[in-house]
mmCIF file of C-alpha atoms in Angstrom:
data_model
loop_
_atom_site.group_PDB
_atom_site.id
_atom_site.type_symbol
_atom_site.label_atom_id
_atom_site.label_comp_id
_atom_site.label_asym_id
_atom_site.label_seq_id
_atom_site.Cartn_x
_atom_site.Cartn_y
_atom_site.Cartn_z
ATOM 1 C CA MET Q 29 -6.384 29.547 -7.838
ATOM 2 C CA ALA Q 30 -6.895 27.964 -4.451
ATOM 3 C CA SER Q 31 -8.570 24.889 -5.927
ATOM 4 C CA ASN Q 32 -5.293 23.189 -6.810
ATOM 5 C CA LEU Q 33 -3.129 24.311 -3.897
ATOM 6 C CA LEU Q 34 -2.565 20.707 -2.831
ATOM 7 C CA GLY Q 35 -1.384 19.911 -6.345
ATOM 8 C CA ARG Q 36 1.108 22.777 -6.204
ATOM 9 C CA TYR Q 37 2.414 21.610 -2.844
ATOM 10 C CA VAL Q 38 2.886 18.114 -4.254
ATOM 11 C CA TRP Q 39 4.609 19.554 -7.324
ATOM 12 C CA LEU Q 40 7.184 21.288 -5.129
ATOM 13 C CA VAL Q 41 7.851 18.142 -3.072
ATOM 14 C CA ASP Q 42 8.091 15.958 -6.185
ATOM 15 C CA THR Q 43 10.413 18.440 -7.915
ATOM 16 C CA LEU Q 44 12.834 18.411 -4.993
ATOM 17 C CA ARG Q 45 12.615 14.625 -4.746
ATOM 18 C CA ARG Q 46 13.737 14.336 -8.367
ATOM 19 C CA HIS Q 47 16.295 17.158 -8.523
ATOM 20 C CA LYS Q 48 17.571 16.817 -4.921
ATOM 21 C CA ARG Q 49 18.925 20.377 -4.470
ATOM 22 C CA LEU Q 50 17.735 23.529 -6.265
ATOM 23 C CA THR Q 51 18.015 27.266 -5.827
ATOM 24 C CA TYR Q 52 14.877 29.373 -5.705
ATOM 25 C CA ASN Q 53 15.609 30.638 -9.240
ATOM 26 C CA GLU Q 54 15.926 27.069 -10.524
ATOM 27 C CA ILE Q 55 12.658 26.120 -8.827
ATOM 28 C CA ASN Q 56 10.981 29.212 -10.281
ATOM 29 C CA LYS Q 57 12.145 28.323 -13.798
ATOM 30 C CA LEU Q 58 10.796 24.777 -13.477
ATOM 31 C CA TRP Q 59 7.559 26.206 -12.072
ATOM 32 C CA GLN Q 60 7.059 28.394 -15.140
ATOM 33 C CA GLN Q 61 7.509 25.332 -17.352
ATOM 34 C CA SER Q 62 5.214 23.094 -15.286
ATOM 35 C CA GLY Q 63 1.862 24.248 -16.641
ATOM 36 C CA LEU Q 64 0.612 24.656 -13.069
ATOM 37 C CA SER Q 65 1.571 28.313 -12.618
ATOM 38 C CA TYR Q 66 -1.104 30.825 -11.631
ATOM 39 C CA GLY Q 67 -1.068 32.230 -15.144
ATOM 40 C CA GLU Q 68 0.664 31.279 -18.388
ATOM 41 C CA GLY Q 69 4.368 31.510 -17.625
ATOM 42 C CA ASP Q 70 3.816 33.313 -14.296
ATOM 43 C CA GLU Q 71 6.640 33.247 -11.790
ATOM 44 C CA LEU Q 72 6.382 31.701 -8.351
ATOM 45 C CA PRO Q 73 6.685 34.705 -6.008
ATOM 46 C CA LEU Q 74 9.268 34.233 -3.275
ATOM 47 C CA ARG Q 75 6.675 34.901 -0.582
ATOM 48 C CA THR Q 76 4.329 32.306 -2.111
ATOM 49 C CA PHE Q 77 7.193 29.828 -2.299
ATOM 50 C CA HIS Q 78 7.868 30.197 1.437
ATOM 51 C CA ASN Q 79 4.146 29.922 2.166
ATOM 52 C CA HIS Q 80 4.142 26.658 0.227
ATOM 53 C CA ARG Q 81 7.105 25.423 2.296
ATOM 54 C CA ALA Q 82 5.208 26.144 5.515
ATOM 55 C CA ALA Q 83 2.043 24.447 4.260
ATOM 56 C CA ILE Q 84 3.993 21.367 3.168
ATOM 57 C CA LYS Q 85 5.467 21.092 6.647
ATOM 58 C CA ASP Q 86 2.006 21.313 8.238
ATOM 59 C CA ILE Q 87 0.211 18.968 5.816
ATOM 60 C CA PHE Q 88 2.844 16.366 4.973
ATOM 61 C CA ASP Q 89 5.336 16.788 7.840
ATOM 62 C CA ILE Q 90 8.003 17.336 5.164
ATOM 63 C CA TYR Q 91 10.682 19.934 5.876
ATOM 64 C CA ILE Q 92 12.173 21.862 2.954
ATOM 65 C CA GLU Q 93 15.406 23.405 4.190
ATOM 66 C CA CYS Q 94 17.876 25.894 2.682
ATOM 67 C CA ASP Q 95 21.619 25.213 2.578
ATOM 68 C CA LYS Q 96 23.179 28.678 2.585
ATOM 69 C CA LYS Q 97 26.667 27.199 2.343
ATOM 70 C CA ASP Q 98 25.761 25.538 -0.957
ATOM 71 C CA GLY Q 99 24.525 28.582 -2.826
ATOM 72 C CA ASN Q 100 21.157 28.849 -1.027
ATOM 73 C CA LYS Q 101 19.942 25.537 -2.406
ATOM 74 C CA TYR Q 102 16.699 24.049 -1.121
ATOM 75 C CA TYR Q 103 16.353 20.356 -0.322
ATOM 76 C CA ILE Q 104 14.094 17.908 1.515
ATOM 77 C CA ASP Q 105 15.402 17.216 4.981
ATOM 78 C CA ASP Q 106 15.646 13.514 5.800
ATOM 79 C CA PRO Q 107 14.363 12.211 2.417
ATOM 80 C CA GLU Q 108 14.784 8.610 3.594
ATOM 81 C CA ARG Q 109 11.958 9.148 6.073
ATOM 82 C CA LEU Q 110 9.707 10.302 3.245
ATOM 83 C CA GLU Q 111 10.572 7.363 0.996
ATOM 84 C CA GLY Q 112 10.067 4.956 3.877
ATOM 85 C CA ASP Q 113 6.500 6.166 4.414
ATOM 86 C CA GLY Q 114 4.448 4.148 1.940
ATOM 87 C CA PHE Q 115 1.308 6.256 2.220
ATOM 88 C CA ARG Q 116 2.959 9.633 1.716
ATOM 89 C CA SER Q 117 5.082 8.332 -1.161
ATOM 90 C CA TRP Q 118 2.004 6.828 -2.821
ATOM 91 C CA LEU Q 119 0.020 10.053 -2.352
ATOM 92 C CA ILE Q 120 2.771 12.253 -3.765
ATOM 93 C CA ASP Q 121 3.464 9.933 -6.710
ATOM 94 C CA SER Q 122 -0.234 9.709 -7.584
ATOM 95 C CA TYR Q 123 -0.893 13.427 -7.288
ATOM 96 C CA ALA Q 124 2.289 14.301 -9.196
ATOM 97 C CA THR Q 125 1.057 12.160 -12.100
ATOM 98 C CA LEU Q 126 -2.357 13.842 -11.934
ATOM 99 C CA ASN Q 127 -0.596 17.205 -11.991
ATOM 100 C CA GLN Q 128 1.160 16.244 -15.196
ATOM 101 C CA ILE Q 129 -2.087 15.204 -16.847
ATOM 102 C CA GLN Q 130 -3.805 18.445 -15.802
ATOM 103 C CA ALA Q 131 -0.874 20.550 -16.948
ATOM 104 C CA ASP Q 132 -0.671 18.915 -20.357
ATOM 105 C CA ARG Q 133 -3.979 17.724 -21.776
ATOM 106 C CA GLN Q 134 -2.083 15.965 -24.557
ATOM 107 C CA MET Q 135 -1.142 13.363 -21.919
ATOM 108 C CA GLU Q 136 -4.790 12.566 -21.250
ATOM 109 C CA GLY Q 137 -5.522 8.998 -22.271
ATOM 110 C CA ARG Q 138 -1.827 8.128 -22.380
ATOM 111 C CA ILE Q 139 -1.352 7.483 -18.641
ATOM 112 C CA LEU Q 140 -3.557 4.586 -17.550
ATOM 113 C CA PHE Q 141 -4.486 3.774 -13.957
ATOM 114 C CA GLU Q 142 -5.597 0.523 -12.412
ATOM 115 C CA ASP Q 143 -9.084 0.765 -11.005
ATOM 116 C CA ILE Q 144 -9.693 -0.345 -7.413
ATOM 117 C CA PRO Q 145 -13.475 -0.873 -7.381
ATOM 118 C CA SER Q 146 -13.908 -1.226 -3.617
ATOM 119 C CA GLY Q 147 -12.285 2.110 -2.808
ATOM 120 C CA HIS Q 148 -14.876 4.396 -4.334
ATOM 121 C CA ARG Q 149 -17.745 4.269 -1.858
ATOM 122 C CA TRP Q 150 -16.517 3.373 1.607
ATOM 123 C CA LEU Q 151 -12.855 4.405 1.689
ATOM 124 C CA MET Q 152 -13.316 8.041 2.701
ATOM 125 C CA PRO Q 153 -16.100 7.374 5.270
ATOM 126 C CA MET Q 154 -13.903 4.711 6.875
ATOM 127 C CA ALA Q 155 -10.898 7.042 6.899
ATOM 128 C CA ASP Q 156 -13.034 9.790 8.483
ATOM 129 C CA ALA Q 157 -14.153 7.426 11.245
ATOM 130 C CA MET Q 158 -10.524 6.464 11.884
ATOM 131 C CA ARG Q 159 -9.534 10.123 12.082
ATOM 132 C CA HIS Q 160 -12.329 10.977 14.518
ATOM 133 C CA GLY Q 161 -12.009 7.790 16.563
ATOM 134 C CA HIS Q 162 -15.650 6.893 16.010
ATOM 135 C CA VAL Q 163 -17.227 3.458 16.112
ATOM 136 C CA VAL Q 164 -18.647 2.395 12.736
ATOM 137 C CA SER Q 165 -21.715 0.300 12.027
ATOM 138 C CA ILE Q 166 -21.312 -1.841 8.905
ATOM 139 C CA THR Q 167 -23.618 -4.208 7.088
ATOM 140 C CA HIS Q 168 -21.271 -6.851 5.740
ATOM 141 C CA ARG Q 169 -21.735 -9.999 3.680
ATOM 142 C CA GLY Q 170 -18.710 -12.234 3.183
ATOM 143 C CA PHE Q 171 -18.258 -14.391 0.108
ATOM 144 C CA GLY Q 172 -20.429 -17.500 0.343
ATOM 145 C CA LYS Q 173 -22.629 -16.048 3.076
ATOM 146 C CA PRO Q 174 -26.384 -16.304 2.412
ATOM 147 C CA GLU Q 175 -27.175 -12.943 3.977
ATOM 148 C CA ALA Q 176 -25.538 -9.808 5.350
ATOM 149 C CA THR Q 177 -25.117 -9.030 9.041
ATOM 150 C CA THR Q 178 -24.862 -5.651 10.759
ATOM 151 C CA PHE Q 179 -22.407 -5.042 13.586
ATOM 152 C CA LEU Q 180 -20.067 -2.476 15.119
ATOM 153 C CA ILE Q 181 -16.350 -2.148 14.474
ATOM 154 C CA GLU Q 182 -13.559 0.155 15.628
ATOM 155 C CA PRO Q 183 -11.480 0.869 12.478
ATOM 156 C CA TYR Q 184 -7.717 0.879 13.051
ATOM 157 C CA CYS Q 185 -6.044 0.887 9.634
ATOM 158 C CA LEU Q 186 -6.679 0.549 5.907
ATOM 159 C CA LYS Q 187 -4.721 -1.665 3.530
ATOM 160 C CA VAL Q 188 -4.904 -2.286 -0.205
ATOM 161 C CA VAL Q 189 -4.037 -5.748 -1.544
ATOM 162 C CA ALA Q 190 -4.555 -7.020 -5.099
ATOM 163 C CA ARG Q 191 -6.956 -4.211 -6.075
ATOM 164 C CA ARG Q 192 -9.100 -4.551 -2.941
ATOM 165 C CA TRP Q 193 -9.249 -2.215 0.037
ATOM 166 C CA TYR Q 194 -9.450 -3.770 3.493
ATOM 167 C CA VAL Q 195 -9.989 -2.346 6.942
ATOM 168 C CA VAL Q 196 -8.419 -3.818 10.066
ATOM 169 C CA ALA Q 197 -10.813 -3.234 12.939
ATOM 170 C CA ARG Q 198 -11.229 -4.164 16.571
ATOM 171 C CA SER Q 199 -14.413 -6.120 17.143
ATOM 172 C CA PRO Q 200 -16.176 -4.835 20.286
ATOM 173 C CA TYR Q 201 -18.420 -7.910 20.317
ATOM 174 C CA TYR Q 202 -15.708 -10.579 20.223
ATOM 175 C CA SER Q 203 -13.369 -8.559 22.436
ATOM 176 C CA GLU Q 204 -15.989 -8.165 25.165
ATOM 177 C CA ARG Q 205 -16.995 -11.824 24.856
ATOM 178 C CA ASN Q 206 -13.384 -12.900 25.418
ATOM 179 C CA ARG Q 207 -13.031 -10.587 28.405
ATOM 180 C CA ALA Q 208 -16.214 -11.947 29.964
ATOM 181 C CA SER Q 209 -15.161 -15.572 29.474
ATOM 182 C CA GLY Q 210 -11.515 -14.995 30.381
ATOM 183 C CA ARG Q 211 -10.430 -16.877 27.261
ATOM 184 C CA GLY Q 212 -8.730 -15.680 24.106
ATOM 185 C CA PRO Q 213 -7.162 -12.277 23.377
ATOM 186 C CA ARG Q 214 -8.695 -9.293 25.135
ATOM 187 C CA ASN Q 215 -8.641 -7.326 21.888
ATOM 188 C CA VAL Q 216 -9.837 -9.128 18.763
ATOM 189 C CA TYR Q 217 -8.842 -7.558 15.438
ATOM 190 C CA LEU Q 218 -10.481 -8.703 12.220
ATOM 191 C CA VAL Q 219 -10.062 -7.795 8.546
ATOM 192 C CA TYR Q 220 -12.988 -6.796 6.337
ATOM 193 C CA ALA Q 221 -12.990 -6.160 2.580
ATOM 194 C CA LEU Q 222 -14.629 -2.844 1.771
ATOM 195 C CA ASP Q 223 -16.318 -4.278 -1.313
ATOM 196 C CA ARG Q 224 -18.185 -6.723 0.929
ATOM 197 C CA ILE Q 225 -19.790 -3.847 2.845
ATOM 198 C CA GLU Q 226 -23.374 -3.098 1.803
ATOM 199 C CA ASP Q 227 -23.994 -0.201 4.174
ATOM 200 C CA LEU Q 228 -21.943 1.895 6.585
ATOM 201 C CA TYR Q 229 -22.483 4.789 8.942
ATOM 202 C CA GLU Q 230 -20.318 6.532 11.502
ATOM 203 C CA THR Q 231 -21.913 6.366 14.954
ATOM 204 C CA ASP Q 232 -21.602 8.860 17.790
ATOM 205 C CA GLY Q 233 -19.764 6.249 19.831
ATOM 206 C CA ALA Q 234 -16.084 6.982 20.343
ATOM 207 C CA PHE Q 235 -13.138 4.699 20.967
ATOM 208 C CA LYS Q 236 -9.511 5.205 21.843
ATOM 209 C CA PRO Q 237 -7.182 3.021 19.754
ATOM 210 C CA ASP Q 238 -4.986 0.630 21.694
ATOM 211 C CA ALA Q 239 -1.552 2.254 21.653
ATOM 212 C CA SER Q 240 0.114 -1.178 21.538
ATOM 213 C CA PHE Q 241 -1.467 -2.040 18.173
ATOM 214 C CA ASP Q 242 1.140 -2.024 15.391
ATOM 215 C CA ALA Q 243 -0.178 -2.525 11.837
ATOM 216 C CA ASP Q 244 3.208 -3.620 10.494
ATOM 217 C CA ARG Q 245 3.561 -6.231 13.220
ATOM 218 C CA PHE Q 246 -0.069 -7.323 12.695
ATOM 219 C CA PHE Q 247 0.712 -8.220 9.065
ATOM 220 C CA GLU Q 248 4.268 -9.408 9.705
ATOM 221 C CA GLY Q 249 5.190 -12.257 7.386
ATOM 222 C CA TYR Q 250 1.913 -12.198 5.469
ATOM 223 C CA CYS Q 251 1.644 -11.657 1.714
ATOM 224 C CA GLY Q 252 -1.978 -10.585 1.908
ATOM 225 C CA VAL Q 253 -4.860 -10.442 4.363
ATOM 226 C CA ASN Q 254 -5.571 -14.121 5.073
ATOM 227 C CA LEU Q 255 -4.323 -14.129 8.650
ATOM 228 C CA THR Q 256 -4.515 -17.844 9.374
ATOM 229 C CA GLY Q 257 -1.723 -18.111 11.915
ATOM 230 C CA GLU Q 258 0.971 -20.028 10.030
ATOM 231 C CA PRO Q 259 4.439 -19.488 11.505
ATOM 232 C CA VAL Q 260 7.055 -17.293 9.848
ATOM 233 C CA GLU Q 261 9.525 -19.578 8.094
ATOM 234 C CA ARG Q 262 12.369 -19.507 5.617
ATOM 235 C CA VAL Q 263 11.277 -20.181 2.036
ATOM 236 C CA VAL Q 264 13.859 -20.517 -0.738
ATOM 237 C CA ILE Q 265 12.742 -20.112 -4.337
ATOM 238 C CA LYS Q 266 14.566 -20.453 -7.647
ATOM 239 C CA ALA Q 267 13.944 -17.932 -10.420
ATOM 240 C CA ARG Q 268 14.552 -19.415 -13.830
ATOM 241 C CA GLY Q 269 16.859 -17.636 -16.249
ATOM 242 C CA GLY Q 270 16.145 -13.954 -16.745
ATOM 243 C CA TYR Q 271 13.077 -13.998 -14.501
ATOM 244 C CA ALA Q 272 15.343 -13.076 -11.610
ATOM 245 C CA ASP Q 273 15.326 -9.497 -12.925
ATOM 246 C CA TYR Q 274 11.578 -9.334 -12.340
ATOM 247 C CA LEU Q 275 11.957 -10.457 -8.732
ATOM 248 C CA ARG Q 276 14.763 -7.977 -8.165
ATOM 249 C CA THR Q 277 12.579 -5.079 -9.271
ATOM 250 C CA LEU Q 278 9.292 -6.375 -7.786
ATOM 251 C CA PRO Q 279 9.982 -8.700 -4.843
ATOM 252 C CA LEU Q 280 7.477 -11.354 -3.838
ATOM 253 C CA HIS Q 281 7.696 -10.121 -0.236
ATOM 254 C CA SER Q 282 9.395 -7.329 1.670
ATOM 255 C CA SER Q 283 11.720 -9.880 3.325
ATOM 256 C CA GLN Q 284 13.046 -11.168 -0.007
ATOM 257 C CA ARG Q 285 16.808 -11.209 -0.466
ATOM 258 C CA GLU Q 286 18.994 -12.683 -3.184
ATOM 259 C CA LEU Q 287 21.168 -15.666 -2.240
ATOM 260 C CA GLY Q 288 23.108 -16.022 -5.471
ATOM 261 C CA PRO Q 289 23.270 -17.930 -8.752
ATOM 262 C CA ASP Q 290 22.366 -21.580 -9.193
ATOM 263 C CA GLY Q 291 23.661 -22.388 -12.665
ATOM 264 C CA ASP Q 292 21.590 -20.316 -15.081
ATOM 265 C CA ASP Q 293 19.024 -19.660 -12.365
ATOM 266 C CA THR Q 294 19.012 -17.476 -9.233
ATOM 267 C CA LEU Q 295 18.075 -18.352 -5.665
ATOM 268 C CA PHE Q 296 16.078 -16.015 -3.424
ATOM 269 C CA GLU Q 297 15.098 -16.307 0.213
ATOM 270 C CA CYS Q 298 11.996 -14.973 1.974
ATOM 271 C CA ARG Q 299 10.910 -15.150 5.601
ATOM 272 C CA LEU Q 300 7.141 -15.294 5.541
ATOM 273 C CA ARG Q 301 4.009 -17.248 6.323
ATOM 274 C CA ALA Q 302 2.979 -19.837 3.735
ATOM 275 C CA THR Q 303 -0.677 -18.799 3.513
ATOM 276 C CA PHE Q 304 -3.214 -19.069 0.715
ATOM 277 C CA ASP Q 305 -2.180 -15.599 -0.506
ATOM 278 C CA PHE Q 306 1.431 -16.722 -0.802
ATOM 279 C CA TYR Q 307 0.525 -19.822 -2.809
ATOM 280 C CA GLN Q 308 -1.606 -17.696 -5.131
ATOM 281 C CA LEU Q 309 1.378 -15.421 -5.615
ATOM 282 C CA LEU Q 310 3.569 -18.379 -6.511
ATOM 283 C CA LEU Q 311 0.976 -19.692 -8.960
ATOM 284 C CA SER Q 312 0.710 -16.278 -10.617
ATOM 285 C CA ASN Q 313 4.383 -16.608 -11.535
ATOM 286 C CA CYS Q 314 3.592 -19.945 -13.186
ATOM 287 C CA SER Q 315 6.640 -21.934 -14.333
ATOM 288 C CA GLN Q 316 9.107 -19.068 -13.878
ATOM 289 C CA ILE Q 317 9.869 -19.880 -10.242
ATOM 290 C CA GLU Q 318 10.320 -23.074 -8.246
ATOM 291 C CA VAL Q 319 10.112 -23.603 -4.497
ATOM 292 C CA VAL Q 320 13.336 -25.217 -3.301
ATOM 293 C CA GLU Q 321 12.503 -25.499 0.401
ATOM 294 C CA PRO Q 322 10.855 -26.246 2.778
ATOM 295 C CA GLU Q 323 9.543 -29.575 1.603
ATOM 296 C CA HIS Q 324 5.962 -29.049 2.797
ATOM 297 C CA VAL Q 325 5.661 -25.916 0.612
ATOM 298 C CA ARG Q 326 7.062 -27.841 -2.382
ATOM 299 C CA SER Q 327 4.533 -30.622 -1.731
ATOM 300 C CA ARG Q 328 1.651 -28.157 -1.559
ATOM 301 C CA MET Q 329 2.740 -26.561 -4.845
ATOM 302 C CA LEU Q 330 2.978 -30.021 -6.442
ATOM 303 C CA ALA Q 331 -0.544 -30.892 -5.292
ATOM 304 C CA MET Q 332 -1.917 -27.642 -6.730
ATOM 305 C CA ALA Q 333 -0.037 -28.230 -9.995
ATOM 306 C CA ARG Q 334 -1.651 -31.671 -10.267
ATOM 307 C CA ASP Q 335 -5.058 -30.136 -9.636
ATOM 308 C CA ILE Q 336 -4.453 -27.651 -12.451
ATOM 309 C CA VAL Q 337 -3.377 -30.411 -14.855
ATOM 310 C CA ALA Q 338 -6.497 -32.409 -13.938
ATOM 311 C CA LEU Q 339 -8.709 -29.345 -14.378
ATOM 312 C CA TYR Q 340 -7.511 -28.874 -17.937
ATOM 313 C CA GLY Q 341 -7.835 -32.563 -18.797
ATOM 314 C CA GLY Q 342 -4.135 -33.292 -18.953
ATOM 315 C CA ASP Q 343 -4.689 -36.646 -17.237
ATOM 316 C CA GLY Q 344 -8.160 -37.466 -18.465
ATOM 317 C CA GLY Q 345 -9.707 -35.288 -15.780
ATOM 318 C CA ASN Q 346 -9.280 -37.615 -12.780
ATOM 319 C CA GLY Q 347 -5.709 -36.879 -11.665
ATOM 320 C CA LYS Q 348 -4.600 -40.536 -11.738
ATOM 321 C CA GLU Q 349 -1.987 -40.091 -14.447
ATOM 322 C CA ALA Q 350 -0.394 -37.170 -12.606
ATOM 323 C CA GLU Q 351 -0.185 -39.182 -9.402
ATOM 324 C CA GLU Q 352 1.623 -42.010 -11.191
#
């Protein structure tokens, strides 16, 4: 019974997210139909319900309040704060789906998940080190490197991008080297892919995270994890025909906003850094979108398009025809 308590907490949060406001009796009826009850068709005792409310507050920092003026209906206080927290929303959505599969075995094999290979081995140890504030020793080999190296890091945050988990960490070595030389930033933060780690262990060494570090600001303007220092700039793109609907529902970047129609097409604006990750994102949308400005981004896209044509032999393999 206690083994799936977290799942039951998530069920209650997800139910109130979807239904907004419910009485205890309405919640109890949905509970009996959920397949997660303590026994087939068992009710959710009022005392247990309030215990779940208290646990949800402690675990998720989510407050389930009762509006006595509206027929004693329960609701999530400040739901915008919950929806604005990417991690909690992701956790609740994922666990709610797992709940559904567990409650109804007929759904097994009909809800498919995308595997993130790098998250299986090192994700939890890295998260534990972050929680405890412990220095981590990793043996890491980057792509193209002939051999792995072992060094210490202070893990600050985890981020998933394009099916890879990454850790942002302060480098004690480079930070101390900069302090000793008086050059460069006093705190050096680097990004490491977890699937490039060959070994990891949590040391006894402790660190106190720099309170001024802000993960959102660290990645501001970036579409991925290639932090190469390009400035944030205005990029206007044109979505062809009905492809605008795809960008409306899944923006290229969090800064994306719609400017308006351009004939049969639609213009969008983003404020971001034109890094390798951004160009890869543009290429993944193939001929459905066109960069309108700035000119240097258009020129880079044109050069990559010519390289692709040459790669597939569209100009005899040497690129001369494309250049003409």
